[in-house]
């Protein structure tokens, strides 16, 4: 074994010396000449200068080279990531320049012609956004949602001014592209794990680096790898006259249907939830649920029965454990309504409610990677996290991304 090892080491050492341009010439030790080849480099080991010491030095050189190579790879990755982010920002700014953002008290009319005599085809609400198509005599032609028409330029901003404003009025979202993505306390794979987020969860972005994104989660603010999220900015768009009329008609029809549906759902309110416990939030006994939307009130009353029950990631059981969207899904299932098991998908259910002031019991309150049920008086009931379980909280405990009405 010793002779075989000597041959390999001598070859490695000779290669290292040739690459570095260094030569060695010492007296050969007895017995070594039969092991080492005599052509090429003449390596002789002085008495006491063993082959093992050269092996050790060669190993250290290889380790050093490995460290240097790994560092170079990391630096190359970081440079590539920085370049990609810079390109994304440049493209984003070009897109923002071409936006038209309403700056009014309520809304600006979108007209069919660049004139006040043009027919009103929609409304662009304050801080809502359209894409600039053309400019004509102080009017901007825009496309926003399902609306294409003209708005008065004096009520909107575009160009360089729109770049800064777009970042203020837009909502920066990170959409998760893998399942079970870790959220960490610091932007490092060595940092403590705060929790996990699911595939297609939409998370509110708080901060960005070239390789990490700080997001708002129910477990607290944390960092996720930029590699596993898609980043985009969401804006409110115009509403067409047809969309407005349909929305108002649906709201009125739903109010009428809710009264009858609520009477049929009274039996559901009498179901008893198991395992009552501490809410770690607002005391359920101090909450009174009331309102004109009887179905929504029935949903809210049914939901609060489960306060104190456990949270379980991926769960849908109201008694044995549910996550946020699983809780909402199972509550509504009791009333014959099928909702997705996804907090981001819940943001597209039903129809939009414009503000918390107009929220009614039973509405879905959508947050960054989280969803809850509104129960009135500024309160929500939700499957919060593994520490607190199902609790009642203030609805404005963090930024609301959307409010959706099912009934």
PDB file of C-alpha atoms in Angstrom, residues 54-298:
ATOM      1  CA  UNK A  54       4.817  16.366   0.958  1.00  0.00           C
ATOM      2  CA  UNK A  55       1.467  14.573   0.800  1.00  0.00           C
ATOM      3  CA  UNK A  56       0.166  16.825   3.567  1.00  0.00           C
ATOM      4  CA  UNK A  57       1.338  19.985   1.794  1.00  0.00           C
ATOM      5  CA  UNK A  58      -0.160  18.823  -1.485  1.00  0.00           C
ATOM      6  CA  UNK A  59      -3.485  18.132   0.260  1.00  0.00           C
ATOM      7  CA  UNK A  60      -3.476  21.632   1.738  1.00  0.00           C
ATOM      8  CA  UNK A  61      -2.806  23.113  -1.703  1.00  0.00           C
ATOM      9  CA  UNK A  62      -5.732  21.173  -3.147  1.00  0.00           C
ATOM     10  CA  UNK A  63      -8.012  22.273  -0.296  1.00  0.00           C
ATOM     11  CA  UNK A  64      -6.990  25.898  -0.795  1.00  0.00           C
ATOM     12  CA  UNK A  65      -7.646  25.638  -4.508  1.00  0.00           C
ATOM     13  CA  UNK A  66     -11.092  24.146  -3.796  1.00  0.00           C
ATOM     14  CA  UNK A  67     -11.956  27.021  -1.448  1.00  0.00           C
ATOM     15  CA  UNK A  68     -10.780  29.584  -3.999  1.00  0.00           C
ATOM     16  CA  UNK A  69     -12.807  27.909  -6.753  1.00  0.00           C
ATOM     17  CA  UNK A  70     -15.939  27.792  -4.573  1.00  0.00           C
ATOM     18  CA  UNK A  71     -15.511  31.480  -3.746  1.00  0.00           C
ATOM     19  CA  UNK A  72     -15.152  32.311  -7.425  1.00  0.00           C
ATOM     20  CA  UNK A  73     -18.344  30.376  -8.204  1.00  0.00           C
ATOM     21  CA  UNK A  74     -20.229  32.247  -5.452  1.00  0.00           C
ATOM     22  CA  UNK A  75     -18.938  35.582  -6.733  1.00  0.00           C
ATOM     23  CA  UNK A  76     -19.970  34.698 -10.275  1.00  0.00           C
ATOM     24  CA  UNK A  77     -23.465  33.717  -9.080  1.00  0.00           C
ATOM     25  CA  UNK A  78     -23.802  36.951  -7.106  1.00  0.00           C
ATOM     26  CA  UNK A  79     -22.703  39.012 -10.107  1.00  0.00           C
ATOM     27  CA  UNK A  80     -25.181  37.215 -12.367  1.00  0.00           C
ATOM     28  CA  UNK A  81     -27.991  37.742  -9.841  1.00  0.00           C
ATOM     29  CA  UNK A  82     -27.167  41.446  -9.526  1.00  0.00           C
ATOM     30  CA  UNK A  83     -27.163  41.832 -13.296  1.00  0.00           C
ATOM     31  CA  UNK A  84     -30.519  40.050 -13.607  1.00  0.00           C
ATOM     32  CA  UNK A  85     -32.081  42.264 -10.921  1.00  0.00           C
ATOM     33  CA  UNK A  86     -30.705  45.403 -12.582  1.00  0.00           C
ATOM     34  CA  UNK A  87     -32.264  44.338 -15.882  1.00  0.00           C
ATOM     35  CA  UNK A  88     -35.592  43.629 -14.171  1.00  0.00           C
ATOM     36  CA  UNK A  89     -35.603  47.083 -12.562  1.00  0.00           C
ATOM     37  CA  UNK A  90     -34.766  48.790 -15.857  1.00  0.00           C
ATOM     38  CA  UNK A  91     -37.607  46.962 -17.610  1.00  0.00           C
ATOM     39  CA  UNK A  92     -39.968  47.762 -14.745  1.00  0.00           C
ATOM     40  CA  UNK A  93     -39.141  51.475 -14.899  1.00  0.00           C
ATOM     41  CA  UNK A  94     -39.822  51.524 -18.639  1.00  0.00           C
ATOM     42  CA  UNK A  95     -43.207  49.924 -17.971  1.00  0.00           C
ATOM     43  CA  UNK A  96     -43.990  52.382 -15.152  1.00  0.00           C
ATOM     44  CA  UNK A  97     -43.148  55.320 -17.443  1.00  0.00           C
ATOM     45  CA  UNK A  98     -45.929  54.206 -19.748  1.00  0.00           C
ATOM     46  CA  UNK A  99     -48.561  54.127 -17.008  1.00  0.00           C
ATOM     47  CA  UNK A 100     -51.317  56.682 -16.477  1.00  0.00           C
ATOM     48  CA  UNK A 101     -52.217  57.030 -12.784  1.00  0.00           C
ATOM     49  CA  UNK A 102     -55.366  58.857 -11.658  1.00  0.00           C
ATOM     50  CA  UNK A 103     -54.853  61.563  -9.010  1.00  0.00           C
ATOM     51  CA  UNK A 104     -58.340  62.698  -8.017  1.00  0.00           C
ATOM     52  CA  UNK A 105     -60.603  62.716  -4.971  1.00  0.00           C
ATOM     53  CA  UNK A 106     -62.826  59.897  -6.202  1.00  0.00           C
ATOM     54  CA  UNK A 107     -62.563  58.943  -9.877  1.00  0.00           C
ATOM     55  CA  UNK A 108     -62.057  60.338 -13.367  1.00  0.00           C
ATOM     56  CA  UNK A 109     -64.431  59.383 -16.172  1.00  0.00           C
ATOM     57  CA  UNK A 110     -63.092  57.337 -19.059  1.00  0.00           C
ATOM     58  CA  UNK A 111     -64.722  58.551 -22.298  1.00  0.00           C
ATOM     59  CA  UNK A 112     -65.112  57.135 -25.772  1.00  0.00           C
ATOM     60  CA  UNK A 113     -63.653  60.299 -27.368  1.00  0.00           C
ATOM     61  CA  UNK A 114     -60.985  62.851 -26.309  1.00  0.00           C
ATOM     62  CA  UNK A 115     -63.730  65.298 -25.399  1.00  0.00           C
ATOM     63  CA  UNK A 116     -66.194  65.902 -22.585  1.00  0.00           C
ATOM     64  CA  UNK A 117     -68.918  65.178 -25.110  1.00  0.00           C
ATOM     65  CA  UNK A 118     -67.623  61.628 -25.444  1.00  0.00           C
ATOM     66  CA  UNK A 119     -69.676  58.834 -23.920  1.00  0.00           C
ATOM     67  CA  UNK A 120     -68.590  57.667 -20.451  1.00  0.00           C
ATOM     68  CA  UNK A 121     -67.391  54.084 -20.839  1.00  0.00           C
ATOM     69  CA  UNK A 122     -65.890  53.573 -17.384  1.00  0.00           C
ATOM     70  CA  UNK A 123     -64.304  55.018 -14.255  1.00  0.00           C
ATOM     71  CA  UNK A 124     -60.641  55.243 -13.284  1.00  0.00           C
ATOM     72  CA  UNK A 125     -60.607  55.563  -9.499  1.00  0.00           C
ATOM     73  CA  UNK A 126     -57.992  57.502  -7.536  1.00  0.00           C
ATOM     74  CA  UNK A 127     -54.569  55.799  -7.662  1.00  0.00           C
ATOM     75  CA  UNK A 128     -55.915  53.378 -10.272  1.00  0.00           C
ATOM     76  CA  UNK A 129     -53.749  52.692 -13.281  1.00  0.00           C
ATOM     77  CA  UNK A 130     -54.036  52.382 -17.051  1.00  0.00           C
ATOM     78  CA  UNK A 131     -51.534  51.857 -19.865  1.00  0.00           C
ATOM     79  CA  UNK A 132     -50.900  54.898 -22.070  1.00  0.00           C
ATOM     80  CA  UNK A 133     -51.790  54.299 -25.727  1.00  0.00           C
ATOM     81  CA  UNK A 134     -51.694  57.855 -27.133  1.00  0.00           C
ATOM     82  CA  UNK A 135     -51.874  61.565 -26.261  1.00  0.00           C
ATOM     83  CA  UNK A 136     -54.329  63.910 -27.954  1.00  0.00           C
ATOM     84  CA  UNK A 137     -55.076  67.558 -27.090  1.00  0.00           C
ATOM     85  CA  UNK A 138     -54.543  67.166 -23.353  1.00  0.00           C
ATOM     86  CA  UNK A 139     -56.247  63.772 -23.225  1.00  0.00           C
ATOM     87  CA  UNK A 140     -54.655  60.388 -22.635  1.00  0.00           C
ATOM     88  CA  UNK A 141     -55.937  57.323 -24.416  1.00  0.00           C
ATOM     89  CA  UNK A 142     -55.595  54.386 -22.023  1.00  0.00           C
ATOM     90  CA  UNK A 143     -56.310  50.703 -21.644  1.00  0.00           C
ATOM     91  CA  UNK A 144     -57.165  49.584 -18.122  1.00  0.00           C
ATOM     92  CA  UNK A 145     -58.771  46.258 -17.315  1.00  0.00           C
ATOM     93  CA  UNK A 146     -61.666  45.867 -19.744  1.00  0.00           C
ATOM     94  CA  UNK A 147     -61.849  49.598 -20.450  1.00  0.00           C
ATOM     95  CA  UNK A 148     -60.287  51.458 -23.384  1.00  0.00           C
ATOM     96  CA  UNK A 149     -60.918  55.196 -23.727  1.00  0.00           C
ATOM     97  CA  UNK A 150     -59.753  58.719 -22.924  1.00  0.00           C
ATOM     98  CA  UNK A 151     -59.105  60.500 -19.616  1.00  0.00           C
ATOM     99  CA  UNK A 152     -58.273  64.156 -19.057  1.00  0.00           C
ATOM    100  CA  UNK A 153     -54.516  64.553 -18.647  1.00  0.00           C
ATOM    101  CA  UNK A 154     -54.874  67.148 -15.889  1.00  0.00           C
ATOM    102  CA  UNK A 155     -56.288  64.488 -13.564  1.00  0.00           C
ATOM    103  CA  UNK A 156     -53.505  61.974 -14.143  1.00  0.00           C
ATOM    104  CA  UNK A 157     -49.729  61.584 -14.139  1.00  0.00           C
ATOM    105  CA  UNK A 158     -47.509  59.672 -16.539  1.00  0.00           C
ATOM    106  CA  UNK A 159     -43.856  59.499 -17.655  1.00  0.00           C
ATOM    107  CA  UNK A 160     -41.049  60.040 -15.133  1.00  0.00           C
ATOM    108  CA  UNK A 161     -43.498  61.199 -12.462  1.00  0.00           C
ATOM    109  CA  UNK A 162     -45.382  57.924 -12.760  1.00  0.00           C
ATOM    110  CA  UNK A 163     -42.280  55.860 -11.908  1.00  0.00           C
ATOM    111  CA  UNK A 164     -42.143  57.080  -8.305  1.00  0.00           C
ATOM    112  CA  UNK A 165     -45.920  57.147  -7.857  1.00  0.00           C
ATOM    113  CA  UNK A 166     -46.309  53.613  -9.227  1.00  0.00           C
ATOM    114  CA  UNK A 167     -44.083  52.283  -6.449  1.00  0.00           C
ATOM    115  CA  UNK A 168     -46.280  54.059  -3.887  1.00  0.00           C
ATOM    116  CA  UNK A 169     -49.717  53.053  -5.162  1.00  0.00           C
ATOM    117  CA  UNK A 170     -48.792  49.593  -6.444  1.00  0.00           C
ATOM    118  CA  UNK A 171     -48.597  46.506  -4.266  1.00  0.00           C
ATOM    119  CA  UNK A 172     -45.386  44.514  -4.638  1.00  0.00           C
ATOM    120  CA  UNK A 173     -46.148  40.794  -4.516  1.00  0.00           C
ATOM    121  CA  UNK A 174     -43.961  37.690  -4.381  1.00  0.00           C
ATOM    122  CA  UNK A 175     -45.771  34.612  -5.733  1.00  0.00           C
ATOM    123  CA  UNK A 176     -44.296  31.347  -4.439  1.00  0.00           C
ATOM    124  CA  UNK A 177     -43.228  28.966  -7.235  1.00  0.00           C
ATOM    125  CA  UNK A 178     -42.535  25.849  -5.129  1.00  0.00           C
ATOM    126  CA  UNK A 179     -44.295  24.025  -2.310  1.00  0.00           C
ATOM    127  CA  UNK A 180     -43.045  24.288   1.255  1.00  0.00           C
ATOM    128  CA  UNK A 181     -40.718  27.283   0.802  1.00  0.00           C
ATOM    129  CA  UNK A 182     -38.858  28.133   4.025  1.00  0.00           C
ATOM    130  CA  UNK A 183     -39.212  31.603   5.516  1.00  0.00           C
ATOM    131  CA  UNK A 184     -36.054  32.542   7.404  1.00  0.00           C
ATOM    132  CA  UNK A 185     -35.292  35.109  10.069  1.00  0.00           C
ATOM    133  CA  UNK A 186     -32.336  36.530   8.133  1.00  0.00           C
ATOM    134  CA  UNK A 187     -31.342  36.412   4.424  1.00  0.00           C
ATOM    135  CA  UNK A 188     -29.189  33.301   4.758  1.00  0.00           C
ATOM    136  CA  UNK A 189     -29.683  29.550   4.407  1.00  0.00           C
ATOM    137  CA  UNK A 190     -27.998  29.236   7.816  1.00  0.00           C
ATOM    138  CA  UNK A 191     -30.615  31.431   9.493  1.00  0.00           C
ATOM    139  CA  UNK A 192     -33.449  30.236  11.733  1.00  0.00           C
ATOM    140  CA  UNK A 193     -36.574  28.981   9.930  1.00  0.00           C
ATOM    141  CA  UNK A 194     -39.703  30.908  10.942  1.00  0.00           C
ATOM    142  CA  UNK A 195     -42.152  28.811   8.945  1.00  0.00           C
ATOM    143  CA  UNK A 196     -43.152  27.676   5.477  1.00  0.00           C
ATOM    144  CA  UNK A 197     -45.307  29.114   2.703  1.00  0.00           C
ATOM    145  CA  UNK A 198     -47.208  27.131   0.104  1.00  0.00           C
ATOM    146  CA  UNK A 199     -47.081  26.995  -3.688  1.00  0.00           C
ATOM    147  CA  UNK A 200     -48.817  29.997  -5.322  1.00  0.00           C
ATOM    148  CA  UNK A 201     -49.108  31.908  -2.038  1.00  0.00           C
ATOM    149  CA  UNK A 202     -49.000  35.655  -2.688  1.00  0.00           C
ATOM    150  CA  UNK A 203     -46.782  37.441  -0.165  1.00  0.00           C
ATOM    151  CA  UNK A 204     -46.471  41.166   0.439  1.00  0.00           C
ATOM    152  CA  UNK A 205     -42.915  42.289  -0.314  1.00  0.00           C
ATOM    153  CA  UNK A 206     -41.237  44.468   2.318  1.00  0.00           C
ATOM    154  CA  UNK A 207     -37.649  44.559   1.047  1.00  0.00           C
ATOM    155  CA  UNK A 208     -35.549  43.108  -1.767  1.00  0.00           C
ATOM    156  CA  UNK A 209     -31.906  42.194  -2.307  1.00  0.00           C
ATOM    157  CA  UNK A 210     -30.313  40.559  -5.333  1.00  0.00           C
ATOM    158  CA  UNK A 211     -30.865  37.066  -3.917  1.00  0.00           C
ATOM    159  CA  UNK A 212     -33.424  37.369  -1.089  1.00  0.00           C
ATOM    160  CA  UNK A 213     -36.866  38.929  -0.580  1.00  0.00           C
ATOM    161  CA  UNK A 214     -38.279  40.046   2.769  1.00  0.00           C
ATOM    162  CA  UNK A 215     -41.982  39.219   3.016  1.00  0.00           C
ATOM    163  CA  UNK A 216     -44.898  39.549   5.405  1.00  0.00           C
ATOM    164  CA  UNK A 217     -46.126  36.188   6.734  1.00  0.00           C
ATOM    165  CA  UNK A 218     -48.403  35.131   9.555  1.00  0.00           C
ATOM    166  CA  UNK A 219     -45.334  33.918  11.504  1.00  0.00           C
ATOM    167  CA  UNK A 220     -43.793  37.391  11.177  1.00  0.00           C
ATOM    168  CA  UNK A 221     -41.589  39.217   8.682  1.00  0.00           C
ATOM    169  CA  UNK A 222     -39.008  36.916   7.150  1.00  0.00           C
ATOM    170  CA  UNK A 223     -36.838  36.228   4.121  1.00  0.00           C
ATOM    171  CA  UNK A 224     -37.372  33.840   1.205  1.00  0.00           C
ATOM    172  CA  UNK A 225     -34.981  32.965  -1.599  1.00  0.00           C
ATOM    173  CA  UNK A 226     -35.577  35.142  -4.650  1.00  0.00           C
ATOM    174  CA  UNK A 227     -34.958  32.058  -6.797  1.00  0.00           C
ATOM    175  CA  UNK A 228     -38.286  30.532  -5.733  1.00  0.00           C
ATOM    176  CA  UNK A 229     -40.655  33.492  -6.135  1.00  0.00           C
ATOM    177  CA  UNK A 230     -42.020  35.523  -9.038  1.00  0.00           C
ATOM    178  CA  UNK A 231     -42.070  39.250  -8.288  1.00  0.00           C
ATOM    179  CA  UNK A 232     -44.634  41.628  -9.746  1.00  0.00           C
ATOM    180  CA  UNK A 233     -46.477  44.843  -8.891  1.00  0.00           C
ATOM    181  CA  UNK A 234     -50.277  44.870  -8.747  1.00  0.00           C
ATOM    182  CA  UNK A 235     -52.435  47.922  -9.465  1.00  0.00           C
ATOM    183  CA  UNK A 236     -56.136  48.733  -9.252  1.00  0.00           C
ATOM    184  CA  UNK A 237     -57.617  49.128 -12.742  1.00  0.00           C
ATOM    185  CA  UNK A 238     -60.624  50.891 -14.243  1.00  0.00           C
ATOM    186  CA  UNK A 239     -64.177  49.603 -13.960  1.00  0.00           C
ATOM    187  CA  UNK A 240     -66.398  49.649 -17.042  1.00  0.00           C
ATOM    188  CA  UNK A 241     -69.992  50.872 -16.879  1.00  0.00           C
ATOM    189  CA  UNK A 242     -71.177  47.331 -17.518  1.00  0.00           C
ATOM    190  CA  UNK A 243     -68.975  45.954 -14.723  1.00  0.00           C
ATOM    191  CA  UNK A 244     -70.227  48.610 -12.301  1.00  0.00           C
ATOM    192  CA  UNK A 245     -73.875  47.931 -13.161  1.00  0.00           C
ATOM    193  CA  UNK A 246     -73.380  44.169 -12.832  1.00  0.00           C
ATOM    194  CA  UNK A 247     -71.636  44.585  -9.476  1.00  0.00           C
ATOM    195  CA  UNK A 248     -74.392  46.787  -8.022  1.00  0.00           C
ATOM    196  CA  UNK A 249     -77.129  44.468  -9.296  1.00  0.00           C
ATOM    197  CA  UNK A 250     -75.377  41.401  -7.869  1.00  0.00           C
ATOM    198  CA  UNK A 251     -74.949  43.062  -4.480  1.00  0.00           C
ATOM    199  CA  UNK A 252     -78.658  43.858  -4.300  1.00  0.00           C
ATOM    200  CA  UNK A 253     -79.702  40.389  -5.454  1.00  0.00           C
ATOM    201  CA  UNK A 254     -77.340  38.751  -2.973  1.00  0.00           C
ATOM    202  CA  UNK A 255     -78.774  40.791  -0.115  1.00  0.00           C
ATOM    203  CA  UNK A 256     -82.263  39.556  -0.957  1.00  0.00           C
ATOM    204  CA  UNK A 257     -81.197  35.924  -1.381  1.00  0.00           C
ATOM    205  CA  UNK A 258     -79.153  36.008   1.818  1.00  0.00           C
ATOM    206  CA  UNK A 259     -82.224  36.509   3.997  1.00  0.00           C
ATOM    207  CA  UNK A 260     -83.821  33.310   2.744  1.00  0.00           C
ATOM    208  CA  UNK A 261     -80.554  31.361   2.721  1.00  0.00           C
ATOM    209  CA  UNK A 262     -79.796  32.452   6.269  1.00  0.00           C
ATOM    210  CA  UNK A 263     -83.028  30.953   7.554  1.00  0.00           C
ATOM    211  CA  UNK A 264     -82.083  27.640   5.972  1.00  0.00           C
ATOM    212  CA  UNK A 265     -78.616  27.849   7.528  1.00  0.00           C
ATOM    213  CA  UNK A 266     -79.771  28.381  11.110  1.00  0.00           C
ATOM    214  CA  UNK A 267     -79.332  24.682  11.815  1.00  0.00           C
ATOM    215  CA  UNK A 268     -75.641  24.994  11.062  1.00  0.00           C
ATOM    216  CA  UNK A 269     -75.268  27.561  13.828  1.00  0.00           C
ATOM    217  CA  UNK A 270     -76.454  25.015  16.372  1.00  0.00           C
ATOM    218  CA  UNK A 271     -73.596  22.632  15.677  1.00  0.00           C
ATOM    219  CA  UNK A 272     -71.220  22.341  18.594  1.00  0.00           C
ATOM    220  CA  UNK A 273     -67.490  22.723  18.060  1.00  0.00           C
ATOM    221  CA  UNK A 274     -65.181  20.451  20.049  1.00  0.00           C
ATOM    222  CA  UNK A 275     -62.154  21.318  22.165  1.00  0.00           C
ATOM    223  CA  UNK A 276     -62.713  24.912  23.204  1.00  0.00           C
ATOM    224  CA  UNK A 277     -59.559  26.609  24.481  1.00  0.00           C
ATOM    225  CA  UNK A 278     -57.772  29.896  24.979  1.00  0.00           C
ATOM    226  CA  UNK A 279     -57.969  32.212  21.960  1.00  0.00           C
ATOM    227  CA  UNK A 280     -54.736  34.121  22.622  1.00  0.00           C
ATOM    228  CA  UNK A 281     -56.611  37.005  20.979  1.00  0.00           C
ATOM    229  CA  UNK A 282     -59.915  38.773  21.581  1.00  0.00           C
ATOM    230  CA  UNK A 283     -62.261  36.994  23.998  1.00  0.00           C
ATOM    231  CA  UNK A 284     -65.074  35.438  21.897  1.00  0.00           C
ATOM    232  CA  UNK A 285     -67.609  36.192  24.642  1.00  0.00           C
ATOM    233  CA  UNK A 286     -66.983  39.906  24.142  1.00  0.00           C
ATOM    234  CA  UNK A 287     -67.854  39.754  20.433  1.00  0.00           C
ATOM    235  CA  UNK A 288     -71.360  40.426  19.122  1.00  0.00           C
ATOM    236  CA  UNK A 289     -72.045  39.578  15.491  1.00  0.00           C
ATOM    237  CA  UNK A 290     -74.870  41.393  13.723  1.00  0.00           C
ATOM    238  CA  UNK A 291     -75.728  42.914  10.365  1.00  0.00           C
ATOM    239  CA  UNK A 292     -78.248  43.095   7.546  1.00  0.00           C
ATOM    240  CA  UNK A 293     -76.565  40.330   5.535  1.00  0.00           C
ATOM    241  CA  UNK A 294     -78.072  37.384   7.375  1.00  0.00           C
ATOM    242  CA  UNK A 295     -76.085  34.744   5.490  1.00  0.00           C
ATOM    243  CA  UNK A 296     -72.795  36.468   6.289  1.00  0.00           C
ATOM    244  CA  UNK A 297     -73.816  36.754   9.943  1.00  0.00           C
ATOM    245  CA  UNK A 298     -74.633  33.039   9.964  1.00  0.00           C
TER     246      UNK A 298
END
